[in-house]
Amino acid sequence: MGYGSAIRFLEQASYGADPASIAKVQAIGRAAWLAEQFRAPMTPLPDALEATPGGSQEGMSRLQTTWILNALNAPDQLRHRVAFALHSILVVSAVDLGEHRQYVPYLRILHEEAFGNYRRLLERITLNPAMGRYLNMLNNAKANPARNTVANENYARELMQLFTIGLVELNPNGTPKTGNPASYNETHVSELAKVFTGWTSAPMNGAAPKFRAPDNWAEPMIPIEAEHDTTAKAILPGVTIPAGQMARQDLASALDAIFNHPNVGPFVSYRLIQRLVTSNPSPAYVDRVARVFNSNSGGVRGDLKSVVEAILTDPEAGTGAGPYSELNADQGSLREPLALTLNIIRALDMRSNGGLASTVSGVGQNLFYPGSVFSYFSPFSKPGPEFQALNATTAMNAVNLIYRLASNGLGSAAVLDLNPWDQLATNPDALITAAANALNRGTVNSNVRATILQAVNAQTSNRMKAITALYLVGASPQVLVKR
Amino acid sequence: MAISSARRHAGLLANRREFLRLGCRAVTGLGAAGALGQLGGINALAQTANSGYKALVCIFLFGGSDANDMLIPTDDAGYAAYAGVRRAIAIPRTNLLQATNAGSSTYGLPPSMPGLQTLFQTSKAAVVSNVGMLVRPLTRAQYRANQQPVPSNLFSHSDQQQQWQSAIPIGIAQSGWAGRIADQIRPLNQPSLFPAAVSVNGNSLFLVGQQTQPSQIASPNIAVTGQQNRPGDLERLNALQQILTLSNGVTLVQAAGSRINDSLVVLRQANDAFANLPSLTTPFPTTSIGNQLRQIVRLIQIRGAVGLQRQIFFCSQGGYDTHEDQPNRQPQLLADLSAAMLAFNLAMEELGLSEQVTLFTESEFSRTFQPNASNGTDHAWGGHQFVTGGAVKSGFYGTYPSMVLNGADDSGSRGNWIPSISLDQYGATLAKWFGVPDSGLTTVFPNLANFPTADLGFFKT
């Protein structure tokens, strides 16, 4: 495989192309690299520290730092990439769940199920207490006429709208059906809400199970049947769950029906393609991946490993010959701030202590703190999801981030050995070529090269020449957009 | 990144030249239609009384703020209807802050909003009751029989946020209603190239025009790193801007390059202006919404330096999606909101701009009148919005919902109020005050003609 193709693939399938991984992909090819990644053991996520004597719980910063360090260095790169893509769909935000002990069990599910089955992932995420708190399934009780309350609708609504089906019926290629027919109506939401009643925290220290039990973030929620609504529930057009089922039966019935809705394949495929490869995939690309979601080579629905493989080996990901050896002019994606930062650090083989969360946040992505249930970026934002976070402030911060990376301005969060670059600076042409090799798949547009050369020649020290070349290549829009 | 004043001055001149050069490119991109439209617009605008500066400031309450707990009946019958449904989460009657009335019905604010009460007491606040997204006027019977078009994807956060910001209730909107207002008033801002529409908290469809683009300026000092007036620094900066604008035919690359370059240009001009910012003595709360409104004050203070007669701002406050524990969550948000709104109005008085600047709220929907099992409320529809400023004719506008579950105002069974006033009417009243000619109002609000009046009357003139 060519050098540029190897880098493109690694930017889709990992947190970036460092010299070692480029050599490896070039040597063994995509298929073998993927097979190795699917087998790679999961890098463990750290347990929370004990609460301080005053009772205050550990917050999120060590988890952010550790996760970034792992994303930079851990062997299970693809798992990190897919887990984060799943986090961007099945959102829990530390805005509401800002303790390590609350967040890490949720994150572990995403890492553990990254190559698993979407049905199982849905069930584990549904019963995760952080999700239960975030979308209010935790301690959701059946209707109570004396208090004039009904079941909380939040999880029911977002499970269907954001995690699985979406508001509009889709064709198998992910485009809306003619006339945008609604997938379900308000009554279905209220009825589905009744399924998610009766669930509470698992008992701890041998306590008897009870509704509104003390929070237990480490274990899945458990049902208390007395608080579960046992009436019949018409949860989707043509789908009614019979009266009299227990909470776990209702949950299985509902998740089976939702998981088997024909929208789910194209819905999930579209979003995963956006997160891994390109912002505006063609309907044909979505169709090819959704078919794999609907049924992999073994006839299994929802197998994420097969789906990820289909996404990353599709001709439209730039893996094919002829017209597909490059992405077409409408494809690619603006690098999300996390990927932009980590891609450059890996490309330049920099050392990092992982303390990059606040820097990345300034560029528009606060790791594990997405602003709403719509995650970091809306899948519908144009010209691409990541543009939603690109504004004057974050754009300036992005450009400044690249200057700091190129000039060792981030302390031990990102350390670049500039000595070899200083030596290259005696030959500005070679310097720019080397910067483009590291940061832009070895290519640099001739106009861009001429412009950079002029700026490099205006510098009065080799160090500033090196910094200028790395900065201007790194901040060029050709690099800011991954393609 | 301290820069000595002599050096700063040298850089400033270079920046100005740069701004003019690059800014002209941005405007020629509007095309002939935009330029001709401008010329036509000058005459229409000249005929309206539009001398002097004006600004509109939107606070968007993300998550869907529960309006039922933002304006509460305080008379016997009204409070009984409220408490009879709200039960455990009802705000005690004795805690309510008297604000306004409609005939014999009286209304109070929650105890968390003393600042807003002050604005009502000083005749600087109005409330517009049960306003929301509609395609045309709608009754419960029509809604339940699917006899009238209704906004698509009601009760969905993302869709309703887009609709409140765009005034486009069906289909995918490419521009926002404030952006289209900015298009309309462009002649008043000539020849300034500084964006009239600015967000201080992230991107929003609200400010995107068909001909004009907004910017986002969240902080008073954000500048390009590495510019220390060393030899070669300016060459590096110029090279960066050239690279950002070089064409290579790739859609996303072009989009990213031009957006970043436009940002650098605008921020460099803003920073020059911020360097000479007049003082302000009015204290602001150091909350998120307080800081955002404080930044908007700065952007208003540089109006002369950047040459603008009309400005539109967007700021926001999140967290209103109170599905759970509403009695504890919403009051903190409303307290921050109320305090920041009062500070902003006081700052406008300090600057002598009270009658020229109007601050108003939006939120994607209100919440169910009937609570849920988690001491919270779920997604609903019509709600109350507040308008404040010295130009506002203080009082109550519209019709308070009947507060009967399954009643005439309920689209469902839980008190999902069908709006009795459309966003189009609410926005058009603001737009007209701002100086949009009547002929432009239907461009800004395409469905405006479906409703009986385009002016709800909440301004003095």
Tab-separated table of C-alpha atoms in Angstrom, chain A residues 42-181:
chain	number	residue	atom	x	y	z
A	42	MET	CA	-8.781	-3.979	25.621
A	43	THR	CA	-6.605	-1.463	27.420
A	44	PRO	CA	-8.199	-1.205	30.860
A	45	LEU	CA	-9.763	2.027	32.052
A	46	PRO	CA	-8.819	3.087	35.580
A	47	ASP	CA	-11.093	2.654	38.573
A	48	ALA	CA	-12.038	5.757	40.502
A	49	LEU	CA	-9.929	6.732	43.471
A	50	GLU	CA	-11.484	6.482	46.904
A	51	ALA	CA	-13.496	9.531	47.905
A	52	THR	CA	-11.586	12.003	50.031
A	53	PRO	CA	-12.209	11.870	53.789
A	54	GLY	CA	-14.547	14.844	53.374
A	55	GLY	CA	-16.596	12.705	50.997
A	56	SER	CA	-15.805	14.425	47.758
A	57	GLN	CA	-15.655	12.114	44.750
A	58	GLU	CA	-12.978	12.048	42.093
A	59	GLY	CA	-13.890	14.224	39.103
A	60	MET	CA	-13.180	13.713	35.426
A	61	SER	CA	-9.717	15.100	34.803
A	62	ARG	CA	-7.652	11.941	35.471
A	63	LEU	CA	-10.047	9.944	33.298
A	64	GLN	CA	-9.729	12.484	30.487
A	65	THR	CA	-5.935	12.451	30.739
A	66	THR	CA	-5.700	8.668	30.901
A	67	TRP	CA	-8.059	8.221	28.000
A	68	ILE	CA	-6.085	10.665	25.852
A	69	LEU	CA	-2.828	8.919	26.772
A	70	ASN	CA	-4.362	5.595	25.776
A	71	ALA	CA	-5.704	7.045	22.542
A	72	LEU	CA	-2.179	8.240	21.749
A	73	ASN	CA	-0.268	5.147	22.796
A	74	ALA	CA	-2.416	2.075	23.427
A	75	PRO	CA	-2.185	-0.819	20.954
A	76	ASP	CA	-5.993	-1.155	20.699
A	77	GLN	CA	-6.304	1.948	18.539
A	78	LEU	CA	-9.350	0.884	16.548
A	79	ARG	CA	-11.251	0.063	19.729
A	80	HIS	CA	-10.629	3.585	20.999
A	81	ARG	CA	-11.770	5.065	17.738
A	82	VAL	CA	-14.978	3.012	17.581
A	83	ALA	CA	-15.754	3.410	21.288
A	84	PHE	CA	-15.525	7.165	20.916
A	85	ALA	CA	-17.727	7.043	17.813
A	86	LEU	CA	-20.296	5.072	19.822
A	87	HIS	CA	-20.007	7.596	22.673
A	88	SER	CA	-20.876	10.289	20.131
A	89	ILE	CA	-24.111	8.449	19.340
A	90	LEU	CA	-25.090	6.907	22.690
A	91	VAL	CA	-24.355	10.058	24.643
A	92	VAL	CA	-23.848	10.460	28.358
A	93	SER	CA	-22.379	13.824	29.274
A	94	ALA	CA	-20.193	14.576	32.266
A	95	VAL	CA	-22.017	17.898	32.386
A	96	ASP	CA	-24.504	15.891	34.454
A	97	LEU	CA	-22.397	12.843	35.382
A	98	GLY	CA	-19.113	14.480	36.287
A	99	GLU	CA	-17.672	11.930	38.696
A	100	HIS	CA	-15.160	9.312	37.591
A	101	ARG	CA	-17.115	6.533	39.356
A	102	GLN	CA	-20.263	7.550	37.484
A	103	TYR	CA	-18.666	7.836	34.082
A	104	VAL	CA	-16.187	4.997	33.814
A	105	PRO	CA	-18.701	2.102	33.875
A	106	TYR	CA	-20.505	3.758	30.942
A	107	LEU	CA	-17.256	4.216	29.044
A	108	ARG	CA	-16.210	0.621	29.690
A	109	ILE	CA	-19.375	-0.653	28.040
A	110	LEU	CA	-18.505	1.274	24.879
A	111	HIS	CA	-14.974	-0.126	24.835
A	112	GLU	CA	-16.116	-3.664	25.616
A	113	GLU	CA	-18.859	-3.684	23.002
A	114	ALA	CA	-17.037	-1.724	20.284
A	115	PHE	CA	-16.753	-4.886	18.182
A	116	GLY	CA	-19.797	-6.597	19.706
A	117	ASN	CA	-23.473	-6.619	18.814
A	118	TYR	CA	-25.562	-3.429	18.736
A	119	ARG	CA	-28.528	-5.187	20.407
A	120	ARG	CA	-26.407	-6.178	23.376
A	121	LEU	CA	-24.788	-2.752	23.447
A	122	LEU	CA	-28.238	-1.145	23.540
A	123	GLU	CA	-29.299	-3.300	26.458
A	124	ARG	CA	-26.134	-2.671	28.474
A	125	ILE	CA	-26.320	1.062	27.792
A	126	THR	CA	-30.029	1.132	28.672
A	127	LEU	CA	-29.340	-0.440	32.050
A	128	ASN	CA	-26.212	1.594	32.766
A	129	PRO	CA	-26.967	3.813	35.754
A	130	ALA	CA	-25.169	6.855	34.311
A	131	MET	CA	-27.403	6.662	31.260
A	132	GLY	CA	-30.272	6.007	33.654
A	133	ARG	CA	-29.537	9.262	35.400
A	134	TYR	CA	-28.723	11.194	32.228
A	135	LEU	CA	-31.957	10.318	30.451
A	136	ASN	CA	-34.040	9.659	33.557
A	137	MET	CA	-34.835	5.973	33.388
A	138	LEU	CA	-33.273	5.555	36.828
A	139	ASN	CA	-36.094	5.593	39.425
A	140	ASN	CA	-38.757	6.213	36.787
A	141	ALA	CA	-42.048	5.061	38.321
A	142	LYS	CA	-45.314	4.027	36.710
A	143	ALA	CA	-48.195	6.500	36.584
A	144	ASN	CA	-49.437	7.613	40.007
A	145	PRO	CA	-52.971	9.093	39.909
A	146	ALA	CA	-52.737	10.352	43.491
A	147	ARG	CA	-49.701	12.486	42.607
A	148	ASN	CA	-51.007	13.181	39.086
A	149	THR	CA	-47.783	11.898	37.544
A	150	VAL	CA	-47.066	9.696	34.555
A	151	ALA	CA	-43.921	7.872	33.387
A	152	ASN	CA	-40.923	10.019	32.472
A	153	GLU	CA	-40.695	10.125	28.662
A	154	ASN	CA	-37.076	11.130	28.255
A	155	TYR	CA	-35.302	7.813	27.705
A	156	ALA	CA	-38.088	6.451	25.514
A	157	ARG	CA	-37.925	9.471	23.245
A	158	GLU	CA	-34.154	9.692	22.855
A	159	LEU	CA	-33.636	5.928	22.558
A	160	MET	CA	-35.778	6.011	19.442
A	161	GLN	CA	-34.838	9.426	18.080
A	162	LEU	CA	-31.085	9.436	18.675
A	163	PHE	CA	-29.866	5.883	19.264
A	164	THR	CA	-31.791	3.714	16.817
A	165	ILE	CA	-34.663	4.740	14.563
A	166	GLY	CA	-34.854	8.492	14.066
A	167	LEU	CA	-37.914	10.592	13.435
A	168	VAL	CA	-38.432	9.736	9.778
A	169	GLU	CA	-38.734	6.423	7.958
A	170	LEU	CA	-35.591	5.727	5.967
A	171	ASN	CA	-34.817	3.912	2.760
A	172	PRO	CA	-32.191	1.159	3.087
A	173	ASN	CA	-29.577	3.670	1.895
A	174	GLY	CA	-30.341	6.120	4.713
A	175	THR	CA	-32.227	8.722	2.689
A	176	PRO	CA	-35.681	9.675	4.005
A	177	LYS	CA	-38.622	7.969	2.339
A	178	THR	CA	-40.669	10.134	-0.003
A	179	GLY	CA	-42.846	12.560	1.935
A	180	ASN	CA	-40.784	12.143	5.138
A	181	PRO	CA	-43.240	9.789	6.879
